[in-house]
XYZ file of C-alpha atoms in Angstrom:
755
model
C 0.081 0.455 0.049
C 1.421 3.242 -1.068
C 4.712 1.534 -2.206
C 4.429 -2.117 -3.406
C 5.289 -2.691 -6.885
C 4.177 -5.748 -9.005
C 7.826 -7.527 -8.106
C 7.578 -8.031 -5.039
C 3.787 -8.368 -5.389
C 4.311 -11.857 -7.761
C 7.807 -12.255 -6.410
C 9.041 -12.369 -9.726
C 11.626 -9.290 -10.963
C 10.007 -10.077 -14.897
C 6.913 -8.829 -14.830
C 4.717 -7.370 -17.850
C 1.909 -4.678 -18.022
C -1.087 -6.300 -19.563
C -3.526 -3.974 -18.953
C -4.127 -0.012 -17.472
C -1.480 2.755 -17.529
C 0.787 4.492 -15.479
C -1.729 5.111 -12.806
C -3.512 1.676 -12.256
C -2.513 -1.365 -14.206
C -2.536 -5.012 -14.127
C 0.395 -6.841 -14.467
C 1.756 -10.747 -14.937
C 4.825 -12.500 -14.770
C 6.510 -12.631 -17.567
C 5.853 -16.343 -18.137
C 2.239 -16.120 -17.863
C 1.434 -13.145 -20.591
C -0.244 -16.230 -22.594
C -1.118 -18.834 -20.012
C -5.138 -18.919 -21.880
C -3.228 -19.960 -24.839
C -0.998 -22.747 -23.013
C -3.810 -24.220 -20.619
C -1.494 -27.966 -20.747
C 1.370 -25.846 -19.464
C 0.318 -24.632 -16.775
C -1.443 -28.153 -15.295
C -3.811 -26.886 -12.595
C -1.406 -24.449 -11.144
C -2.733 -20.857 -10.964
C -1.881 -17.900 -12.548
C -0.738 -14.740 -10.557
C -1.928 -11.575 -11.019
C -1.197 -7.956 -9.648
C -3.221 -5.185 -10.011
C -1.578 -2.183 -8.493
C -3.081 0.497 -7.694
C -0.366 2.560 -5.503
C -0.341 5.799 -7.600
C -4.041 6.416 -7.782
C -2.564 7.656 -3.842
C 0.733 8.645 -3.716
C 1.969 8.842 -7.707
C 3.410 12.044 -8.025
C 4.642 15.430 -5.758
C 1.632 17.669 -6.374
C -0.290 15.240 -4.732
C 0.890 16.433 -1.440
C -1.502 19.854 -1.575
C -4.410 17.597 -1.189
C -3.575 18.525 2.569
C -5.189 21.544 1.912
C -8.472 20.064 1.272
C -8.298 18.237 3.950
C -11.568 19.435 6.016
C -13.891 19.351 3.090
C -12.046 15.330 2.348
C -13.535 15.038 6.662
C -17.099 16.470 5.990
C -17.165 14.073 2.728
C -16.623 10.847 5.103
C -19.252 11.748 7.640
C -22.294 11.921 4.747
C -20.871 7.220 4.131
C -21.076 7.103 7.769
C -24.547 7.098 8.324
C -26.833 4.610 10.717
C -27.778 1.283 8.674
C -30.850 1.763 8.319
C -34.412 0.830 5.807
C -37.449 2.170 5.040
C -36.582 5.615 5.985
C -35.841 6.861 2.936
C -36.872 10.696 3.688
C -34.712 10.407 7.052
C -31.930 8.945 4.762
C -31.805 11.601 2.166
C -32.468 14.653 5.350
C -28.941 12.976 6.511
C -27.225 12.996 3.664
C -28.991 16.751 2.114
C -27.371 17.997 6.026
C -23.998 17.081 5.632
C -24.082 18.637 2.045
C -24.876 21.702 3.675
C -22.273 21.375 6.219
C -19.614 21.387 3.520
C -20.977 23.857 1.746
C -20.019 26.019 4.706
C -17.053 24.730 4.579
C -16.380 26.439 1.245
C -17.766 30.058 2.521
C -15.570 29.786 5.496
C -12.492 28.675 3.824
C -13.635 32.208 0.933
C -14.193 34.152 3.564
C -10.751 33.667 5.474
C -9.044 34.393 2.289
C -11.218 37.738 2.058
C -10.292 38.477 5.938
C -6.923 38.623 5.001
C -7.098 40.439 1.739
C -9.801 42.542 2.176
C -10.086 43.260 5.428
C -5.703 42.761 6.821
C -4.175 43.404 3.916
C -5.933 46.314 1.807
C -8.734 47.571 4.569
C -6.454 47.706 7.670
C -3.118 47.539 6.960
C -2.847 50.013 3.189
C -5.252 51.877 5.287
C -2.432 52.782 8.072
C -0.002 54.872 7.061
C 2.469 52.992 9.856
C 1.832 49.048 7.978
C 2.085 50.885 4.892
C 5.248 51.942 5.613
C 6.624 48.559 6.511
C 5.313 47.445 3.331
C 6.519 48.758 0.922
C 4.509 46.237 -1.648
C 1.251 47.947 -0.622
C 2.811 51.569 -1.175
C 0.546 52.115 -3.987
C -2.929 51.485 -2.529
C -1.414 53.901 0.524
C -3.448 56.970 0.961
C -0.366 58.465 2.559
C 2.604 57.088 0.781
C 0.805 56.965 -3.248
C -0.151 60.374 -2.376
C -3.894 59.840 -2.907
C -3.444 57.808 -6.059
C -5.865 56.384 -8.031
C -5.947 52.640 -6.134
C -5.443 54.067 -2.862
C -9.601 54.524 -2.249
C -10.733 52.047 -0.191
C -13.304 50.563 -2.879
C -10.610 49.960 -5.059
C -7.872 48.711 -2.803
C -11.068 46.251 -1.342
C -11.521 45.219 -5.385
C -7.680 44.436 -6.482
C -8.003 42.201 -3.657
C -11.030 40.743 -3.997
C -8.298 39.515 -7.016
C -7.046 36.799 -4.058
C -10.148 34.668 -2.540
C -11.439 34.451 -6.087
C -8.357 33.118 -7.451
C -8.429 30.822 -4.433
C -11.805 29.992 -5.947
C -10.811 29.433 -9.313
C -8.052 27.064 -8.065
C -10.239 24.866 -6.424
C -13.007 25.065 -8.984
C -10.236 23.417 -11.784
C -8.260 21.217 -9.317
C -12.116 19.728 -8.798
C -12.597 19.236 -12.504
C -8.704 17.923 -13.284
C -9.371 15.441 -10.828
C -12.209 14.281 -11.980
C -10.769 13.609 -15.501
C -8.104 12.124 -14.446
C -9.473 9.926 -11.424
C -13.479 9.728 -11.739
C -14.560 9.359 -14.775
C -14.075 5.845 -15.177
C -17.427 3.934 -15.956
C -18.382 1.114 -14.167
C -19.634 -2.069 -16.312
C -23.326 -1.287 -17.707
C -26.346 -3.131 -15.679
C -29.482 -2.774 -15.423
C -31.023 -0.029 -12.676
C -32.113 -1.426 -9.343
C -34.564 -0.903 -6.768
C -34.023 2.247 -4.096
C -34.104 -0.093 -1.555
C -31.270 -1.871 -0.007
C -31.553 -5.555 -1.187
C -28.486 -7.204 -0.431
C -27.674 -5.265 2.596
C -25.128 -2.140 0.403
C -25.843 0.098 -1.583
C -21.964 -0.732 -2.653
C -22.936 -3.140 -5.736
C -25.548 -0.770 -7.160
C -24.582 0.148 -10.831
C -24.328 3.994 -9.873
C -22.465 3.769 -7.012
C -18.759 4.109 -8.052
C -19.796 7.010 -10.687
C -21.203 9.978 -9.377
C -20.870 12.596 -12.475
C -23.965 14.584 -12.378
C -24.161 15.418 -8.371
C -20.106 16.117 -8.429
C -20.748 19.112 -11.476
C -24.113 19.921 -9.510
C -22.314 20.811 -6.246
C -19.070 22.015 -8.299
C -20.742 24.458 -9.806
C -22.842 25.416 -7.094
C -19.192 25.805 -4.600
C -18.021 27.440 -6.933
C -20.880 30.006 -7.661
C -20.764 29.919 -3.704
C -16.900 31.270 -3.463
C -17.461 34.088 -5.757
C -20.414 35.361 -4.215
C -18.812 35.489 -0.581
C -16.644 38.047 -2.161
C -18.705 39.812 -4.043
C -20.742 40.404 -0.948
C -17.650 41.078 0.903
C -17.146 43.876 -1.719
C -21.192 45.095 -2.149
C -21.861 45.301 1.832
C -18.835 47.229 2.222
C -19.373 49.804 -0.396
C -23.554 49.710 0.273
C -22.901 50.271 3.755
C -21.075 53.317 3.725
C -23.798 54.424 1.281
C -26.529 54.267 3.296
C -25.107 55.875 6.456
C -23.042 58.542 4.595
C -25.937 60.287 3.298
C -24.044 60.326 -0.345
C -25.462 59.608 -3.531
C -28.753 58.314 -3.277
C -28.133 56.172 -7.125
C -25.013 54.050 -5.838
C -27.435 53.630 -2.347
C -30.126 52.329 -4.489
C -27.536 50.591 -6.757
C -26.008 48.806 -3.694
C -29.202 47.327 -2.111
C -30.048 46.379 -5.806
C -27.048 44.325 -6.138
C -26.688 43.088 -1.898
C -30.686 41.930 -3.355
C -29.239 39.685 -6.471
C -26.494 38.588 -3.903
C -28.803 37.067 -1.879
C -31.214 35.423 -4.190
C -28.493 34.056 -5.850
C -27.525 32.157 -2.755
C -30.267 30.826 -1.934
C -30.868 29.643 -5.669
C -27.167 27.762 -5.114
C -28.108 26.314 -1.502
C -31.236 25.060 -3.912
C -29.192 23.946 -5.976
C -27.360 22.044 -2.838
C -30.211 20.914 -1.612
C -31.855 19.667 -4.353
C -30.804 15.774 -5.837
C -28.319 13.613 -3.854
C -26.626 10.815 -6.090
C -28.183 8.569 -7.910
C -26.875 5.324 -7.494
C -29.462 2.355 -8.717
C -28.547 3.252 -12.408
C -25.551 5.025 -14.419
C -26.432 8.915 -14.693
C -24.881 9.736 -17.665
C -26.871 13.147 -17.538
C -25.333 16.633 -17.083
C -27.151 19.522 -15.998
C -25.041 21.392 -18.711
C -27.112 24.917 -18.099
C -26.671 24.859 -14.289
C -23.279 23.384 -14.457
C -22.397 26.761 -16.584
C -24.775 29.525 -16.332
C -25.095 29.139 -12.120
C -21.079 30.209 -11.940
C -21.451 32.970 -14.326
C -24.105 34.722 -12.978
C -22.238 34.542 -9.962
C -19.058 35.913 -11.795
C -21.020 38.725 -12.964
C -22.294 39.473 -9.839
C -18.746 40.089 -8.403
C -17.566 41.799 -11.160
C -20.385 44.194 -11.144
C -18.857 44.279 -6.956
C -15.829 45.671 -7.676
C -16.816 47.827 -10.178
C -19.727 48.971 -7.537
C -17.242 49.397 -5.166
C -14.140 50.790 -7.130
C -16.752 54.274 -8.038
C -15.581 57.113 -6.050
C -16.660 58.383 -3.679
C -15.004 61.205 -1.480
C -14.701 61.112 2.517
C -14.638 57.010 2.244
C -11.936 56.318 4.316
C -10.718 52.675 6.100
C -11.095 52.937 9.835
C -11.039 49.947 11.985
C -12.220 45.751 11.373
C -14.549 45.401 7.899
C -17.642 43.614 10.247
C -15.701 39.809 10.089
C -17.069 39.213 13.320
C -20.436 39.217 11.672
C -19.571 37.242 9.134
C -18.055 34.608 11.035
C -19.846 34.101 13.335
C -23.083 33.088 11.560
C -20.869 30.383 9.723
C -19.947 29.450 13.512
C -23.658 29.461 14.361
C -24.894 27.383 11.231
C -22.027 25.094 11.401
C -23.470 24.439 14.755
C -27.148 23.997 14.046
C -26.578 21.698 11.578
C -24.457 19.432 12.927
C -26.626 18.893 15.477
C -29.054 18.314 13.530
C -27.587 15.864 12.025
C -26.474 14.342 14.743
C -31.106 13.981 15.574
C -31.624 12.107 12.633
C -28.592 9.664 12.645
C -29.669 8.488 15.976
C -33.282 8.744 14.442
C -31.290 6.318 12.122
C -30.032 4.143 14.684
C -32.414 3.351 16.493
C -34.869 1.863 13.956
C -31.586 -0.948 13.184
C -29.524 -0.775 16.006
C -26.306 -2.032 15.229
C -23.834 -2.667 18.640
C -20.445 -2.598 17.118
C -21.242 0.984 15.267
C -19.156 3.394 16.337
C -20.762 6.441 19.134
C -23.887 4.564 18.523
C -24.471 5.744 14.951
C -23.586 9.605 15.886
C -19.964 8.853 14.203
C -21.263 11.017 11.095
C -22.018 14.193 13.167
C -19.150 13.714 15.188
C -16.855 13.637 12.114
C -18.577 16.351 10.906
C -18.099 18.802 14.001
C -14.694 17.744 13.246
C -14.090 18.989 10.145
C -15.812 22.632 10.852
C -13.242 22.662 13.205
C -10.588 21.928 11.427
C -12.084 24.426 8.806
C -12.017 26.937 11.940
C -8.301 26.663 12.664
C -7.224 26.469 9.560
C -9.005 29.618 8.541
C -7.959 31.701 11.757
C -4.118 30.352 11.930
C -3.928 32.035 8.463
C -5.705 35.342 9.801
C -3.681 34.749 12.810
C -0.321 34.734 11.532
C -0.784 37.502 8.733
C -1.485 39.599 11.026
C 0.693 38.824 13.263
C 3.438 39.279 9.952
C 1.371 43.076 8.581
C 1.837 44.316 12.008
C 5.295 43.826 13.603
C 4.202 46.284 16.695
C 1.283 45.006 17.167
C -0.007 47.770 17.327
C -0.429 50.069 14.425
C -3.716 47.682 13.247
C -7.166 46.069 14.710
C -5.736 42.251 13.771
C -8.529 39.470 12.762
C -11.891 39.962 14.116
C -12.053 38.876 17.881
C -14.356 36.062 17.139
C -10.962 33.893 15.845
C -9.075 35.382 18.310
C -11.350 33.679 20.786
C -11.561 30.178 19.223
C -7.530 30.414 19.056
C -7.926 30.583 22.791
C -10.051 27.677 23.216
C -7.182 25.861 21.406
C -5.600 24.970 25.014
C -8.027 23.961 27.047
C -8.755 21.104 23.988
C -4.894 20.357 23.778
C -5.307 19.965 28.031
C -8.324 17.412 27.748
C -6.577 15.628 25.090
C -3.497 15.499 27.024
C -5.948 13.656 29.926
C -7.525 11.339 27.464
C -3.925 9.697 25.913
C -2.824 9.727 29.648
C -5.588 7.107 30.236
C -4.925 5.541 26.859
C -1.710 5.063 27.758
C -2.490 3.508 31.615
C -5.567 1.313 29.993
C -2.258 0.312 27.392
C -0.243 -0.420 30.252
C -2.771 -2.622 32.115
C -3.252 -5.109 28.881
C 0.208 -5.032 28.405
C 0.397 -6.437 32.075
C -2.155 -9.087 31.100
C -0.869 -9.947 27.589
C 2.687 -10.844 28.701
C 1.056 -14.349 31.075
C -0.613 -14.522 27.228
C 2.141 -14.766 25.146
C 4.278 -17.050 27.790
C 1.604 -19.493 27.444
C 1.341 -18.920 23.202
C 5.290 -19.449 22.780
C 4.683 -22.450 25.898
C 8.293 -25.018 25.850
C 10.906 -21.625 24.828
C 13.233 -20.002 27.020
C 12.230 -16.846 28.952
C 13.569 -14.123 27.959
C 11.472 -10.740 29.529
C 12.369 -8.143 27.148
C 11.259 -10.153 23.951
C 7.916 -10.324 25.998
C 7.570 -7.359 26.631
C 8.529 -5.570 23.334
C 5.266 -8.320 22.324
C 3.270 -7.884 24.939
C 3.582 -3.667 24.157
C 2.563 -4.461 20.642
C -0.345 -6.373 20.856
C -1.553 -3.646 23.809
C -0.462 0.098 21.071
C -2.467 -2.411 18.615
C -5.565 -2.655 20.357
C -5.679 1.202 20.746
C -7.585 1.537 17.086
C -10.714 0.120 18.713
C -10.724 3.665 21.322
C -11.052 5.431 18.036
C -14.733 5.601 18.901
C -14.335 7.297 22.880
C -11.355 9.571 21.023
C -13.725 11.235 18.338
C -16.358 11.993 20.602
C -14.833 13.566 23.375
C -12.312 15.492 21.102
C -16.369 16.433 19.056
C -17.963 17.159 21.959
C -15.427 19.634 23.855
C -15.192 21.308 20.074
C -18.817 22.228 20.494
C -19.156 22.930 23.944
C -15.879 25.577 23.565
C -17.151 26.475 20.053
C -19.985 27.793 21.235
C -18.256 29.244 24.528
C -16.130 31.442 22.405
C -19.125 32.531 19.916
C -20.787 33.424 23.501
C -17.626 35.241 24.168
C -17.310 37.406 21.564
C -20.391 38.856 20.815
C -21.879 39.469 24.361
C -18.289 41.275 25.436
C -16.783 42.405 21.221
C -13.141 42.264 22.723
C -10.453 39.572 22.662
C -10.111 37.437 26.217
C -7.541 39.144 27.287
C -9.544 42.366 27.562
C -12.622 40.705 28.220
C -10.422 39.763 31.791
C -9.282 42.241 32.916
C -12.030 44.007 35.298
C -11.871 40.224 36.586
C -9.559 38.640 39.208
C -6.021 39.009 38.678
C -5.898 34.743 38.593
C -8.627 34.667 35.203
C -7.019 37.747 33.527
C -4.013 36.241 33.694
C -5.598 32.447 32.253
C -7.467 34.342 30.059
C -4.351 36.297 28.671
C -2.140 32.975 28.557
C -4.876 31.294 26.740
C -5.059 33.941 23.626
C -1.428 34.388 23.633
C -0.529 29.979 24.022
C -3.660 29.341 21.314
C -1.842 32.183 18.999
C 1.312 30.235 19.143
C -0.438 27.091 18.740
C -1.908 27.958 16.272
C 0.704 29.427 14.246
C 3.046 26.384 15.200
C 0.588 23.959 13.739
C 0.379 26.190 10.760
C 4.077 26.284 10.174
C 3.973 22.712 10.421
C 1.327 21.247 8.345
C 2.783 24.026 5.376
C 6.430 22.173 6.696
C 4.749 18.665 6.249
C 3.104 19.419 3.148
C 6.421 20.853 1.227
C 8.429 18.039 2.832
C 6.212 15.452 1.339
C 6.043 17.525 -1.900
C 10.103 16.528 -2.048
C 10.143 13.685 -0.565
C 8.706 10.250 -2.207
C 8.583 8.791 1.477
C 6.637 11.322 3.049
C 4.100 11.004 -0.279
C 3.527 7.577 0.852
C 3.097 7.923 4.486
C 0.098 11.067 2.855
C -0.913 8.096 0.396
C -1.420 5.614 3.315
C -4.123 8.514 5.344
C -5.731 9.314 1.590
C -6.269 5.570 1.245
C -9.201 5.740 3.609
C -10.514 9.508 3.681
C -10.781 9.309 -0.410
C -11.831 5.554 -0.443
C -15.723 7.377 -0.606
C -17.062 9.366 -3.500
C -17.380 12.949 -3.836
C -21.300 12.743 -2.390
C -21.167 15.673 0.181
C -18.256 18.269 -1.221
C -16.995 18.427 -4.651
C -13.385 20.263 -4.021
C -12.788 17.552 -1.357
C -9.390 15.113 -3.197
C -10.221 12.580 -5.804
C -12.006 8.786 -4.680
C -9.376 7.134 -5.702
C -12.324 3.803 -6.112
C -14.312 5.133 -8.752
C -10.955 4.524 -10.733
C -10.028 1.326 -8.805
C -13.384 -0.222 -8.164
C -13.958 -0.077 -12.004
C -11.374 -1.401 -13.121
C -10.868 -4.553 -10.820
C -14.864 -5.553 -12.257
C -13.929 -5.036 -15.455
C -10.813 -7.039 -15.437
C -12.329 -9.956 -13.213
C -16.023 -9.826 -15.496
C -14.352 -9.745 -18.931
C -11.918 -12.437 -17.966
C -14.548 -15.473 -16.513
C -16.748 -14.513 -19.755
C -13.507 -15.294 -22.105
C -11.946 -18.236 -21.012
C -14.574 -19.804 -17.670
C -11.901 -19.440 -15.356
C -12.362 -19.114 -10.933
C -10.580 -16.462 -9.708
C -9.297 -16.329 -5.870
C -9.120 -12.503 -4.987
C -6.337 -11.664 -2.722
C -6.729 -8.234 -0.961
C -4.413 -6.831 2.076
C -4.990 -3.720 3.901
C -7.299 -1.285 1.870
C -6.388 -3.764 -1.065
C -8.959 -6.059 0.680
C -11.576 -2.834 1.341
C -11.130 -2.747 -2.911
C -11.763 -6.731 -3.696
C -14.959 -6.559 -1.445
C -15.830 -3.619 -3.332
C -15.272 -5.042 -6.671
C -16.448 -8.461 -5.266
C -20.050 -6.464 -5.158
C -19.742 -4.584 -8.497
C -19.742 -8.438 -10.096
C -23.148 -9.978 -11.138
C -24.033 -12.418 -9.027
C -23.192 -15.710 -11.359
C -19.994 -14.762 -11.301
C -19.628 -13.465 -7.389
C -19.931 -17.637 -7.443
C -16.838 -18.293 -9.089
C -14.511 -15.523 -7.225
C -13.324 -16.786 -3.620
C -12.312 -13.950 -1.584
C -9.099 -14.016 0.593
C -8.125 -10.850 2.902
C -5.707 -10.332 5.299
C -4.187 -7.971 7.367
C -7.983 -6.044 6.574
C -10.330 -3.036 8.189
C -13.105 -4.116 6.851
C -15.249 -5.161 10.353
C -12.459 -3.651 12.621
C -12.406 0.357 10.618
C -15.253 0.695 8.084
C -17.732 -1.668 9.143
C -17.492 0.251 12.650
C -17.436 3.708 11.195
C -19.614 2.693 7.603
C -22.207 0.478 9.086
C -24.289 1.508 6.403
C -22.684 0.248 4.016
C -19.843 -2.217 5.956
C -22.244 -3.103 8.576
C -23.247 -6.954 9.932
C -25.516 -7.238 7.071
C -23.587 -5.772 4.309
C -20.362 -8.113 5.161
C -22.191 -11.382 5.772
C -24.400 -10.874 2.296
C -20.716 -10.960 0.641
C -20.182 -14.176 2.678
C -23.109 -15.920 0.890
C -22.378 -14.100 -2.371
C -19.108 -15.386 -3.098
C -17.549 -19.116 -2.892
C -15.880 -18.731 0.139
C -14.370 -15.904 2.320
C -11.751 -16.444 4.906
C -9.688 -14.215 6.650
C -6.241 -13.505 8.371
C -5.066 -11.031 11.147
C -3.060 -10.843 13.731
C -3.458 -9.208 17.362
C -0.088 -6.755 16.292
C -1.758 -4.747 13.550
C -3.409 -1.812 14.872
C -5.049 -1.765 11.656
C -6.631 -5.618 10.524
C -8.706 -7.631 12.303
C -11.522 -10.582 12.557
C -14.584 -9.864 10.429
C -16.506 -11.629 12.968
C -19.080 -13.638 10.354
C -20.078 -17.445 11.749
C -20.301 -20.996 8.737
C -23.600 -20.515 8.537
C -22.684 -20.044 4.565
C -19.919 -22.204 4.387
C -16.556 -22.328 6.799
C -16.216 -20.248 9.129
C -14.011 -16.190 7.634
C -11.723 -16.077 10.325
C -8.922 -18.388 10.578
C -7.637 -18.038 14.142
C -5.262 -14.944 15.281
C -1.613 -15.821 13.430
C 1.305 -16.128 15.633
C 3.450 -12.991 15.561
C 6.419 -13.307 15.878
C 7.151 -16.482 14.293
C 9.086 -18.068 16.074
C 9.962 -16.626 20.536
C 13.855 -17.064 20.144
C 16.520 -18.867 17.462
C 15.556 -22.160 16.730
C 16.356 -24.440 13.628
C 13.776 -22.446 11.163
C 14.403 -18.826 12.414
C 18.412 -19.235 13.440
C 17.810 -15.574 13.499
C 15.491 -13.135 16.107
C 11.928 -13.654 14.105
C 11.060 -10.071 13.607
C 7.560 -8.713 14.918
C 5.964 -7.837 11.496
C 2.510 -6.280 12.875
C 0.448 -4.723 9.302
C 3.160 -6.461 6.983
C 4.894 -9.276 4.892
C 1.312 -11.349 6.045
C 2.772 -13.429 2.284
C 5.565 -14.495 4.496
C 3.359 -17.153 7.400
C 2.890 -20.357 5.653
C -0.535 -19.839 6.802
C -1.226 -17.664 3.447
C -0.125 -20.284 1.294
C -1.839 -23.253 3.061
C -5.266 -20.546 3.120
C -4.895 -20.370 -0.781
C -4.406 -23.496 -1.754
C -7.475 -24.366 0.147
C -9.379 -21.720 -1.958
C -8.005 -23.023 -4.802
C -9.531 -26.518 -3.944
C -12.875 -25.365 -3.554
C -13.878 -23.885 -6.406
C -15.843 -27.023 -7.950
C -13.913 -27.634 -11.810
C -17.596 -28.127 -12.405
C -18.581 -24.973 -11.749
C -21.430 -24.026 -15.143
C -19.217 -21.215 -17.550
C -20.396 -19.028 -18.773
C -20.759 -18.855 -23.256
C -16.972 -18.043 -24.236
C -17.313 -15.293 -26.742
C -16.397 -15.473 -30.267
C -12.182 -15.866 -30.415
C -11.929 -15.685 -26.862
C -8.878 -18.133 -25.896
C -9.316 -21.603 -24.441
C -10.278 -21.784 -20.641
C -7.807 -21.913 -18.498
C -7.806 -24.320 -14.857
C -7.781 -21.173 -12.869
C -6.491 -17.926 -12.098
C -5.691 -15.750 -9.025
C -6.161 -11.727 -8.566
C -4.109 -9.746 -6.195
C -5.499 -6.029 -4.693
């Protein structure tokens, strides 16, 4: 994952690409390229193939920039975390609608932060203050004093010029979304007839149109692009209209400003209507495209932005910039709307969970709302961090400009409290892991009975097992962080609006201890945001240059970008919309042409792709496939966090539909785990936990100390080859074979595809 080569997967230095391109491809050993034409030479041996997809998540260096899209990716995950529910179509649609609206607020928040930096801090405050403009000579032509009241020094014209920055950011997001769609997600699945809307097999992943969301992504891309442009237009138009209304200036300009603001509001309502109107079409492959909407909505918003820039740039005698632009109202409204949406989402999720309770579901069905809250928090921290750092950079003395909105300062001040809560939680988890390690030490001695005792060796194995269990505490961590974030965010919002002062200033009349704590929290929060932002940029820059760091980011992206972009079009692209059709096409066409049988093996995230591809096959083809998974997060992560798609009913249906399924796992593996399915549909899925390490001490078989493998090198365990041979033997040769196509190669005895 993130670096596996076909040579390693096939255990042969000579491999040949038989299908695919440089992004994802199918490889065979050089000796097996024409195996179908030489069935007598195979003598019943399997023909291994490797589907290499690592470049989809850790390819060129530009993908490190996807880190900037992290909040969008997280809110998109929340869409797929809804609880299992059948017969509650309206509640399911309401859940998706609330997540899409939350995603829309994140776009507005990001563009509003860019407006805060470019329009408020740079053009309005710094360029309008002599001391600040004198320190930054590149702003001289915008400063009334430095430019001797030049043409660009008018406040409205300064704002119009600065609006290029957030507008360019919006166009960049639009371009990336459109480009990645063409590169990754434009692959069409195999055409199949439409299916009923209800989930007949326990999951929607088998529906014909699940991995093809072109129409929805295009609609959302148009709506979010328009929302970003309208945010910039509103910042320009409302600022100029406020001056025209309060100064008693030109009646014509005042009237034009009112009409322009009304047009922006009406278009914004249209954007919300587009986001609310329609979700995904999964029951069939929807190749239609709302071309008029996709083109006209962004163009209309762009026209309003141009008109707003012209309106704001009109000459207004006596207009000077002072104080801040009204950013507190903007950011406060966004924060309030996000909190309301998350609470409403939690209510809907709870109702859905109670209809079909799943004891293994994370946070009793509230995983989606909690993750949506984290997405909003990430967006707020990133926005506040950029604003705070730019303000500190522009205002070297800390006295020349007013700085960012008060609300952003309050939000930064609560970060130390959140970190303190996290430290306490980590301490509790560490204590629990220490107790578990003590219990595991006696268990390990029983697992390696008869071996000479080595306390250091036993402690190392026990520590690895104990640390691997921390993955199962993920729901607790997310629950604590999201709840604390919601409460602290509400406190920051109340504090900012009731005092209209920064925390340190608001606490001045209070006790000395309270005032000191407020000062410390405010200063520490500002530094923490700055440090986090610097680390974020540094990590992205390192990943841009370092291939190994890119692979690390690719591993994180494997989970975050597995799901289609259903809630946010600017999220990083979904690699599974390329990988799943690739696998499905390969398996379906090969079995149809040869009548062969498959053992589909997948490690880690490859096991999730294998399951998704198997669900996309027709039932007759699915019965010709055996599944071998190892180090698989199918139940441990996906089943708990995405119960509607990988819950017990979905995994049971997969167990029943394929010929046979076996799963391998280790107690030292922090990612993979048991599936927990009984043998009702055949052999029990899980094999008992594999030994890790294979040898405790030095033996004739392992003369050197065997490593603790954890999540890696499952194929090095003899059990892997044993289970694969059992599956190959189980695939009966008398299975009914599809009719070979004209001119197709002769039937091979068997085959294997490795994801």
